[in-house]
CSV table of N, CA and C in Angstrom, one decimal:
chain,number,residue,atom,x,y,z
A,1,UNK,N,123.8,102.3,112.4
A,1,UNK,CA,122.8,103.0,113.1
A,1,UNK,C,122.0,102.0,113.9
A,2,UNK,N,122.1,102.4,115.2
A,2,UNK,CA,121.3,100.9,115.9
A,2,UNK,C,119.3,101.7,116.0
A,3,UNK,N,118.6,100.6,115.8
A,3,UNK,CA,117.6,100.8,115.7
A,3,UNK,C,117.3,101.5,117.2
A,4,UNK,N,116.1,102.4,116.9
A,4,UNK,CA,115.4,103.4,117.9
A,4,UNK,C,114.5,102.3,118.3
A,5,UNK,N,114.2,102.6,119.6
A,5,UNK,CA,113.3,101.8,120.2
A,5,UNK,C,111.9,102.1,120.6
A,6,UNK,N,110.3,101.8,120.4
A,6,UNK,CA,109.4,102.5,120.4
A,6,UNK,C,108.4,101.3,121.0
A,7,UNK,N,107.4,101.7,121.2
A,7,UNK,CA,106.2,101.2,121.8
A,7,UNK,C,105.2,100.4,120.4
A,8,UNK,N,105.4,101.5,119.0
A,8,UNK,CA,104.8,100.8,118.1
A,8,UNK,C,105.6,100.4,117.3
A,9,UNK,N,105.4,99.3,116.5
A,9,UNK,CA,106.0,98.4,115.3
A,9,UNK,C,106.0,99.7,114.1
A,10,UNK,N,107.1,99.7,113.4
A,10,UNK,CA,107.8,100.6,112.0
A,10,UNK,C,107.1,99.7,111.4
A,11,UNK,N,106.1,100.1,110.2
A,11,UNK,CA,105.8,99.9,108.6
A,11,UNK,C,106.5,99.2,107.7
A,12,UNK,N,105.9,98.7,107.3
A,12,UNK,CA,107.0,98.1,106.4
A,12,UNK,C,106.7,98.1,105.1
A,13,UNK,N,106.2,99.5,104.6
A,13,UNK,CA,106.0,100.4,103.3
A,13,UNK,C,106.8,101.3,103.0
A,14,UNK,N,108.3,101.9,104.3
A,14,UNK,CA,108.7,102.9,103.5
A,14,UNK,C,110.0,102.3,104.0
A,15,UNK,N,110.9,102.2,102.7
A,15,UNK,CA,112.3,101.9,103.2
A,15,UNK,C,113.2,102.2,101.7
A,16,UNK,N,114.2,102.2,102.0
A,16,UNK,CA,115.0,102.5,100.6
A,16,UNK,C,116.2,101.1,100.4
A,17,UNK,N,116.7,101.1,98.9
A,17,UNK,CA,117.6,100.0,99.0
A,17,UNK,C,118.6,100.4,98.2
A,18,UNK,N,119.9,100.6,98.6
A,18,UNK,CA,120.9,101.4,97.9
A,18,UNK,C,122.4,100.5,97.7
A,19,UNK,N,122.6,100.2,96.5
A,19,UNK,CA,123.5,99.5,96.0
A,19,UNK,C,124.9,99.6,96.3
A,20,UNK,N,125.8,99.7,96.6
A,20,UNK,CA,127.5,100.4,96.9
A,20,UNK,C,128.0,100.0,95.1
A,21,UNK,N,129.1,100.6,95.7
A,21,UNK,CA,129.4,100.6,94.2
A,21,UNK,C,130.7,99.3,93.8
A,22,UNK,N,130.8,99.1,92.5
A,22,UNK,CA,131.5,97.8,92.0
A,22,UNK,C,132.4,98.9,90.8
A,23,UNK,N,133.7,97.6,91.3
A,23,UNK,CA,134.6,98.3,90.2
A,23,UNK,C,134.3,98.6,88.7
A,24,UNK,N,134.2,98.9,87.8
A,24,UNK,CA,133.5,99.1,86.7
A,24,UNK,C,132.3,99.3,86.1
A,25,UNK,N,131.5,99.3,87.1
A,25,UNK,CA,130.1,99.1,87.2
A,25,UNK,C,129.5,100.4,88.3
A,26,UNK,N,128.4,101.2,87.3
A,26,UNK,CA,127.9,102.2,87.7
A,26,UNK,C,126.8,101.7,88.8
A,27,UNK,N,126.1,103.0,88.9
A,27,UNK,CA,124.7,102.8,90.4
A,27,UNK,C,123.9,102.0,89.9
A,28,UNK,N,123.1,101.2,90.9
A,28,UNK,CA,121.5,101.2,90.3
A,28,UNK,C,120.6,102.2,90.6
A,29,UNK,N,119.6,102.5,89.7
A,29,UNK,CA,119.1,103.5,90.3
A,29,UNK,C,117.6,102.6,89.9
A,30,UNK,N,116.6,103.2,90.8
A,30,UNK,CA,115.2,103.3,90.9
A,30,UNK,C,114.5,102.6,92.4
A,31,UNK,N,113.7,102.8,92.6
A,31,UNK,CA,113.1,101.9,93.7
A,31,UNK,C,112.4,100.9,93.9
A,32,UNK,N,112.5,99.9,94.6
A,32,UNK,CA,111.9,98.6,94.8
A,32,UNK,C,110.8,98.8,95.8
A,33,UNK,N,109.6,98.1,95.4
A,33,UNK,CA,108.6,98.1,95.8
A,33,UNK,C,108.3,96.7,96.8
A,34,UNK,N,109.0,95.5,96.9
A,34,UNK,CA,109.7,94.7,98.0
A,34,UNK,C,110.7,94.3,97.9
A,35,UNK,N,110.9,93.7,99.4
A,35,UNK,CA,112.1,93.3,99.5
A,35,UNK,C,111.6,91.9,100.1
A,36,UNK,N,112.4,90.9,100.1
A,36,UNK,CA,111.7,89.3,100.8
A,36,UNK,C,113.1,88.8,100.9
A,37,UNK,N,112.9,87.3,101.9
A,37,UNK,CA,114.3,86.3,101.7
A,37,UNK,C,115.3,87.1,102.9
A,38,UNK,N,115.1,88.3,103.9
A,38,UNK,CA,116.1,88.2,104.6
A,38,UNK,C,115.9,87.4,105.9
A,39,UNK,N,117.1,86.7,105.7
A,39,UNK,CA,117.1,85.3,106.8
A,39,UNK,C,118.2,85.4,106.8
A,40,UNK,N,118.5,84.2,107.6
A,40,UNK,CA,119.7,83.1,108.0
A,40,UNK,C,119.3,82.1,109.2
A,41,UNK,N,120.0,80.9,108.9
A,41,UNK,CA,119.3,80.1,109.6
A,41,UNK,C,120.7,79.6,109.9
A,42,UNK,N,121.1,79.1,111.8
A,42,UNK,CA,122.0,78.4,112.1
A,42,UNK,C,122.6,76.9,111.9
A,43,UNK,N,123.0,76.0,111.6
A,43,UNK,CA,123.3,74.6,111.5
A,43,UNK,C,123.9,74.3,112.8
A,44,UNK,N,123.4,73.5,113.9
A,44,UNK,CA,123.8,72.4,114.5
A,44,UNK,C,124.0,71.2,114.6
A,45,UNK,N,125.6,70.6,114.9
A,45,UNK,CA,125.7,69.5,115.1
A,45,UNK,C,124.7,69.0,116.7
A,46,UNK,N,125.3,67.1,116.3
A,46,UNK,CA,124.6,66.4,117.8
A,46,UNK,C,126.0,66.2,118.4
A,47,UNK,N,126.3,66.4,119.6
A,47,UNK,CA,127.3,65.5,120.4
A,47,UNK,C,127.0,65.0,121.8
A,48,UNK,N,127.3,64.3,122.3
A,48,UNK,CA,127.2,63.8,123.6
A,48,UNK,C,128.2,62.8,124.4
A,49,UNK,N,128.8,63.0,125.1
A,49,UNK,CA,129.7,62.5,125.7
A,49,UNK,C,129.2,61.1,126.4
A,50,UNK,N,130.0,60.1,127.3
A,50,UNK,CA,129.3,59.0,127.9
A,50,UNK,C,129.3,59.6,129.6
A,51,UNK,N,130.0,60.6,129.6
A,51,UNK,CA,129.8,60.9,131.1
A,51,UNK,C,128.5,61.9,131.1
A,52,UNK,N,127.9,62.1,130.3
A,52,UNK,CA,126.8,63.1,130.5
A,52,UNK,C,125.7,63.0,131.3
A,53,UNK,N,125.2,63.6,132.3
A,53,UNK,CA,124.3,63.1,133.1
A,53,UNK,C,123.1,63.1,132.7
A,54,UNK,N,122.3,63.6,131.9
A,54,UNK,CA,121.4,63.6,131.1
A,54,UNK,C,121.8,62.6,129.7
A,55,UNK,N,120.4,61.8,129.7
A,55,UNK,CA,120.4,61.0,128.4
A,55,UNK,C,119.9,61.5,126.9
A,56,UNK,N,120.2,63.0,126.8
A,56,UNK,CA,119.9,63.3,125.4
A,56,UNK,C,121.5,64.3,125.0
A,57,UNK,N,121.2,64.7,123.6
A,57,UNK,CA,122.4,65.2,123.4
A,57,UNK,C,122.6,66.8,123.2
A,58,UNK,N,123.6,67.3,123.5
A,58,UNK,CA,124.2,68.5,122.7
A,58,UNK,C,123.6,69.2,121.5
A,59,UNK,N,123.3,70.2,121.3
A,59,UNK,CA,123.3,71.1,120.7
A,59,UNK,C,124.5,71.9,120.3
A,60,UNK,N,125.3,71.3,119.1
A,60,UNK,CA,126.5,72.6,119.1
A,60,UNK,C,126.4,73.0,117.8
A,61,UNK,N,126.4,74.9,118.1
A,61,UNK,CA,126.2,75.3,116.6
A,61,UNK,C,127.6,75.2,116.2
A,62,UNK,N,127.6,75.5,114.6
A,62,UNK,CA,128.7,75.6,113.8
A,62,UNK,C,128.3,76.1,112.4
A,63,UNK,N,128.0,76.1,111.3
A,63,UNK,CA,128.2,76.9,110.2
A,63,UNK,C,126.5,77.6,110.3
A,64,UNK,N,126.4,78.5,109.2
A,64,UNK,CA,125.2,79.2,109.0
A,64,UNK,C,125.0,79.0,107.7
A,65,UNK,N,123.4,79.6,107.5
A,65,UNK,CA,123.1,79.8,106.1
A,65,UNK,C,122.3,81.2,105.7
A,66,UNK,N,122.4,81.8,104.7
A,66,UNK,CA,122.2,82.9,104.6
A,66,UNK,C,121.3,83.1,103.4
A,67,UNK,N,119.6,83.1,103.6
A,67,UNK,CA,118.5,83.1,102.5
A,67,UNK,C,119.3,84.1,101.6
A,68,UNK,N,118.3,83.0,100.0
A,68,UNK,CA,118.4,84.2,99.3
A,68,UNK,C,117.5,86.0,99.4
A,69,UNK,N,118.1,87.1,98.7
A,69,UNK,CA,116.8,87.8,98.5
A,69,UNK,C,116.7,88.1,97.3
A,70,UNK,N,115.3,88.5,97.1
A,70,UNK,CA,114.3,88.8,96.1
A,70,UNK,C,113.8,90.6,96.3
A,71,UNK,N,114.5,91.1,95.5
A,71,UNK,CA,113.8,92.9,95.2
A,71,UNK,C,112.6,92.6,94.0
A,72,UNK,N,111.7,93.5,94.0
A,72,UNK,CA,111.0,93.4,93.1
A,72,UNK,C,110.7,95.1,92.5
A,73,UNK,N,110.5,95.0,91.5
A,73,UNK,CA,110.0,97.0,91.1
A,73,UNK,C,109.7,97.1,89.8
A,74,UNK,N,109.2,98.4,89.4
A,74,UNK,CA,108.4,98.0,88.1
A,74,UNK,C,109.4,98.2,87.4
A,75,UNK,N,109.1,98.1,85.9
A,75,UNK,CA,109.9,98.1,85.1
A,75,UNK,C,110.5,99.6,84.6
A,76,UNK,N,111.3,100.0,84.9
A,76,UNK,CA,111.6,101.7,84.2
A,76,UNK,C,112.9,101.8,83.1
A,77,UNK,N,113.2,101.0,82.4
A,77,UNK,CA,114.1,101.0,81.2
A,77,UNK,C,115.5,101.1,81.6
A,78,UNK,N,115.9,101.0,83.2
A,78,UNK,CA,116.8,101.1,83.3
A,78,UNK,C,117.5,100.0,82.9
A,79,UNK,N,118.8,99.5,83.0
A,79,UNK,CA,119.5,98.7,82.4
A,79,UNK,C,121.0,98.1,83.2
A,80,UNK,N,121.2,98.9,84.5
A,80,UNK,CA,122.0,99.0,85.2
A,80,UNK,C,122.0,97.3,85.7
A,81,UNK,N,120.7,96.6,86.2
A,81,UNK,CA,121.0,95.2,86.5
A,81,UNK,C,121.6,94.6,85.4
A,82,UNK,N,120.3,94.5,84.4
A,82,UNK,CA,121.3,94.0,83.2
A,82,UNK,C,122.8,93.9,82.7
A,83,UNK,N,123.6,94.9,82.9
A,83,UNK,CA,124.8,95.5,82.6
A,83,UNK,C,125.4,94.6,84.2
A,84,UNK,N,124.9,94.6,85.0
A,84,UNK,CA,125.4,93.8,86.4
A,84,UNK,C,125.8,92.2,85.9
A,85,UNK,N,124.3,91.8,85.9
A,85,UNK,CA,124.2,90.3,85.6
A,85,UNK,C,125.1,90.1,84.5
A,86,UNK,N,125.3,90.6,83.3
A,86,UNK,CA,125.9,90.1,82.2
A,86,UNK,C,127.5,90.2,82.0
A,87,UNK,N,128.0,91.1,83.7
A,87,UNK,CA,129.6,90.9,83.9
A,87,UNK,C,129.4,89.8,84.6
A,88,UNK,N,128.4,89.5,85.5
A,88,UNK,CA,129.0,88.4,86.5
A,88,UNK,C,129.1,87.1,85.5
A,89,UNK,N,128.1,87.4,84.6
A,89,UNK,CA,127.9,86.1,83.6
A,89,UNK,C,129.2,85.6,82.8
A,90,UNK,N,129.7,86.8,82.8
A,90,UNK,CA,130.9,86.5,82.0
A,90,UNK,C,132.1,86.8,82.5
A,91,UNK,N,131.9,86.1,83.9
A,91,UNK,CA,133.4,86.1,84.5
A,91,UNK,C,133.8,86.9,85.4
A,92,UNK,N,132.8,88.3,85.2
A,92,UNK,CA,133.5,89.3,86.4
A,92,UNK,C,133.2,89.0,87.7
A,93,UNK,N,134.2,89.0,88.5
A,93,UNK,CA,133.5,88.6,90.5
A,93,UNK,C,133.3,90.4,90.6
A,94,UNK,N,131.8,90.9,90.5
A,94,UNK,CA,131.4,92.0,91.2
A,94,UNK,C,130.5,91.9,92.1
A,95,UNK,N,131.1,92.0,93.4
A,95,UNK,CA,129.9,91.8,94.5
A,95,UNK,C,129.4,93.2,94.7
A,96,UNK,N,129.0,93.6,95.5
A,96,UNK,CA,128.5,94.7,96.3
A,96,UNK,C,127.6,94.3,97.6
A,97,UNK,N,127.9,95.9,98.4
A,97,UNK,CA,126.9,95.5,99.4
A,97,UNK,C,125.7,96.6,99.0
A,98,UNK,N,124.7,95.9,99.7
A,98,UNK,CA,123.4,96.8,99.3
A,98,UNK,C,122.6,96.4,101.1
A,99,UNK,N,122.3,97.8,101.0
A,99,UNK,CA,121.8,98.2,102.3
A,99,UNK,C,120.2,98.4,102.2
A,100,UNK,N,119.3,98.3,103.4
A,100,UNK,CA,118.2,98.3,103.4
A,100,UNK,C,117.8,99.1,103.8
A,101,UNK,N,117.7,100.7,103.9
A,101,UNK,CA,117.1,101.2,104.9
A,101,UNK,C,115.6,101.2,105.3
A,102,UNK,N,115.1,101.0,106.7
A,102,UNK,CA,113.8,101.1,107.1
A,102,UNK,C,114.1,102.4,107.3
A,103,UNK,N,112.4,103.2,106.9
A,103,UNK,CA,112.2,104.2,107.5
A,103,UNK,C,110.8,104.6,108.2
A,104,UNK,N,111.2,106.0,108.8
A,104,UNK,CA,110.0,105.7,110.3
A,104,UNK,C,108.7,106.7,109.0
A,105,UNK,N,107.6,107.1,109.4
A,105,UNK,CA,106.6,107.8,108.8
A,105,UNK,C,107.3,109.0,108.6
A,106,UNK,N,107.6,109.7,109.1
A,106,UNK,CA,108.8,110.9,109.0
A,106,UNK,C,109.5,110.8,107.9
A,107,UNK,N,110.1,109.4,107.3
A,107,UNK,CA,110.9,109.7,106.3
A,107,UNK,C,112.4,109.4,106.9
A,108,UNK,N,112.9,109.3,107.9
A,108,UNK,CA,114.2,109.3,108.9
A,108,UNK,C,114.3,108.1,109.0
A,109,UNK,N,115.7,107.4,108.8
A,109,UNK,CA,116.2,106.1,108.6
A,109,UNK,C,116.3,105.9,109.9
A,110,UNK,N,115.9,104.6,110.3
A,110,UNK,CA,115.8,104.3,111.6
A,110,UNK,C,116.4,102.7,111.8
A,111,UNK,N,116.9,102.0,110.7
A,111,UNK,CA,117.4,100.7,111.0
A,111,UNK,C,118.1,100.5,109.4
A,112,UNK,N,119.6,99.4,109.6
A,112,UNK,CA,119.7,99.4,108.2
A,112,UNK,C,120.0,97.9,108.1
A,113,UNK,N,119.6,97.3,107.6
A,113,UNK,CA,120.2,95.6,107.1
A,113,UNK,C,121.6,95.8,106.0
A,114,UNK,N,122.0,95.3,106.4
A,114,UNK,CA,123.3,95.3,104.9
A,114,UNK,C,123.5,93.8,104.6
A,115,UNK,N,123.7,94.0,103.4
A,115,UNK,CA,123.7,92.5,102.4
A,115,UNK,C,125.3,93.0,102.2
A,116,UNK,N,126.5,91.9,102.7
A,116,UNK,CA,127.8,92.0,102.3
A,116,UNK,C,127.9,91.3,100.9
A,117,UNK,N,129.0,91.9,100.5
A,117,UNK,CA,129.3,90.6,99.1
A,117,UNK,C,128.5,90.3,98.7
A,118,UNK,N,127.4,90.6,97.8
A,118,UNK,CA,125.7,90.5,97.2
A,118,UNK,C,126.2,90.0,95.8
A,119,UNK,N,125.7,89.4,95.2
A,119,UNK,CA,125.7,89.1,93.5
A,119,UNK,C,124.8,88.8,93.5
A,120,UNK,N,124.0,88.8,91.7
A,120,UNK,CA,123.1,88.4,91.1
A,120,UNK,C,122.3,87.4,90.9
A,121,UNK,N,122.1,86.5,91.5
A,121,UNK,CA,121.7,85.2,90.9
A,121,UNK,C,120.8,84.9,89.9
A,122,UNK,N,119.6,85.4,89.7
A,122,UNK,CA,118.3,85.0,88.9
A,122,UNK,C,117.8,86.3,88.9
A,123,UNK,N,117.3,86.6,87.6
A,123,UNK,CA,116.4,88.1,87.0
A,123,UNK,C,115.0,87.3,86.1
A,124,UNK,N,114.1,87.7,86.9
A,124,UNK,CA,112.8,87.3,86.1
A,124,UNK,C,112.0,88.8,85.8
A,125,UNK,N,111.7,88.7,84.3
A,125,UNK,CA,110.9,89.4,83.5
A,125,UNK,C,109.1,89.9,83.7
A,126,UNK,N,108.7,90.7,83.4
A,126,UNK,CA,107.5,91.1,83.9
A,126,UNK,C,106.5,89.5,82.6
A,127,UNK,N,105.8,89.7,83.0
A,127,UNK,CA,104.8,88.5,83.2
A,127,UNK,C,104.0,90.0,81.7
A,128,UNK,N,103.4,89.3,80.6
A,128,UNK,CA,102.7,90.3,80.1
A,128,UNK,C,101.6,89.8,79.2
A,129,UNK,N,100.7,90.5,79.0
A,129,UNK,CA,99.1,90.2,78.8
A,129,UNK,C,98.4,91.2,78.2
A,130,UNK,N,97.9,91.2,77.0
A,130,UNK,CA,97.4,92.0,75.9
A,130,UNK,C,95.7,92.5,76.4
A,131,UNK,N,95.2,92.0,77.2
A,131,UNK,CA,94.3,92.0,78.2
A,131,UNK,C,93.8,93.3,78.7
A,132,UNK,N,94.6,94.5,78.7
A,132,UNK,CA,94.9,95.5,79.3
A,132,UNK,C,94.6,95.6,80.3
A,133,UNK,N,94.1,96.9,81.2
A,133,UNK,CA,93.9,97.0,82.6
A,133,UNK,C,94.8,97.8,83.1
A,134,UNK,N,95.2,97.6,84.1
A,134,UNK,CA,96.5,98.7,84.5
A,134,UNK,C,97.1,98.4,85.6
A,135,UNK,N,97.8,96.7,85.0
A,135,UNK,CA,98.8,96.3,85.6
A,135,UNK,C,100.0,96.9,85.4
A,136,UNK,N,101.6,96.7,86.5
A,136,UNK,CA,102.4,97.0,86.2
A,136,UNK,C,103.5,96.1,85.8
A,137,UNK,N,103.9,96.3,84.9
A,137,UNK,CA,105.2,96.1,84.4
A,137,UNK,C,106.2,95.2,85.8
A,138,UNK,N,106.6,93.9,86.5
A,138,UNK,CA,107.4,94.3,86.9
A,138,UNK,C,108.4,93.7,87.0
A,139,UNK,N,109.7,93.4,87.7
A,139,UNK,CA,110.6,92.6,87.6
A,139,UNK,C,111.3,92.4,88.8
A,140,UNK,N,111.9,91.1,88.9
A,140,UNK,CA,112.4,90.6,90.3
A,140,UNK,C,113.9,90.6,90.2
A,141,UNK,N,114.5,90.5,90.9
A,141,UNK,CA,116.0,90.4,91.2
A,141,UNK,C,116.4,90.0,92.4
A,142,UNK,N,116.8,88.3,92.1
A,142,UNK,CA,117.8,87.7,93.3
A,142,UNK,C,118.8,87.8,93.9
A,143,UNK,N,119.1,88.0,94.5
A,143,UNK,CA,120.8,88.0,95.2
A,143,UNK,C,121.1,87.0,96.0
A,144,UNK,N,121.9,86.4,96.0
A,144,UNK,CA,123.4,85.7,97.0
A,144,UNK,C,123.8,87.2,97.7
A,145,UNK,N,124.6,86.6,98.9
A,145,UNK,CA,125.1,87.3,99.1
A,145,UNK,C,126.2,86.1,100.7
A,146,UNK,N,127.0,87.1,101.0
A,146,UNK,CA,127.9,86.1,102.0
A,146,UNK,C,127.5,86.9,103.2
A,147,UNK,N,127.1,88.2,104.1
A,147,UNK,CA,126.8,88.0,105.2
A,147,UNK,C,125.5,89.0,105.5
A,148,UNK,N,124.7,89.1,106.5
A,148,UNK,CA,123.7,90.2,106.9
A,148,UNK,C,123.8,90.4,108.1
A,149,UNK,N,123.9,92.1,108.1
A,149,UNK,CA,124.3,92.4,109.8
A,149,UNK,C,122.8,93.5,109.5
A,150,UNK,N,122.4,93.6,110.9
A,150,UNK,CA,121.2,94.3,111.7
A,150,UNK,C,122.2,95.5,112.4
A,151,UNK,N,121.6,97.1,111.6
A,151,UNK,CA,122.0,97.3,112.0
A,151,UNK,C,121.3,98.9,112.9
């Protein structure tokens, strides 16, 4: 879906994040409250020839790199990452792609990022304090992943 084009800047409070599915491995379900880490950054070599008429050098790209991301959401007892993390841990290659969708105030998907080949890297636990108040519960989840297309 190629992004709609507008006069004002889309929010960046309403979006959804939807997992694809892995061989043996069910949905995730629930919603993330951010999303962070989508990047990529190009690597350039230097080259320069001796016939070059200018005395500085070339700029040539060649490989890329691809940030990690970080989802965050409260905690709801689901267990679906868990059950994720603990095949890749032990061996299984389950990637998936997981898609981003932005959406406009309407509710209507208007742009999607996709994370190719996504896995798990690092799961951190909610932070907790007997303190009360009415913090939330919440938890982070990193991904690798091998490509991101804008789409």
């Amino acid at each position: 879906m190629p992004a709609i084009l507008r006069d004002n800047p889309y929010g960046a409070f309403k979006f959804n994040v939807e997992f694809g599915p892995v061989t043996g491995g069910g949905p995730i379900r629930g919603g993330f409250s951010d999303v962070s880490g989508l990047g990529s950054e190009i690597n350039y070599s230097e080259y320069r020839e001796g016939t070059d008429l200018t005395n500085t050098v070339r700029k040539v790209p060649n490989t890329f790199k691809l940030d990690e991301v970080t989802l965050k959401r409260g905690l709801i007892g689901s267990t679906e990452i868990f059950a994720w993390i603990k095949a890749v841990r032990e061996g299984q290659y389950q990637p998936r792609s997981v898609t981003i969708v932005l959406l406009d105030e309407a509710g209507d998907p208007v742009l999607e990022i996709v994370l190719t080949r996504a896995q798990p890297k690092k799961w951190i636990g909610p932070t907790l304090a007997a303190k009360g108040g009415g913090e939330v519960a919440m938890e982070e989840l990193h991904l690798v992943h091998e490509g991101l297309e804008y789409q």
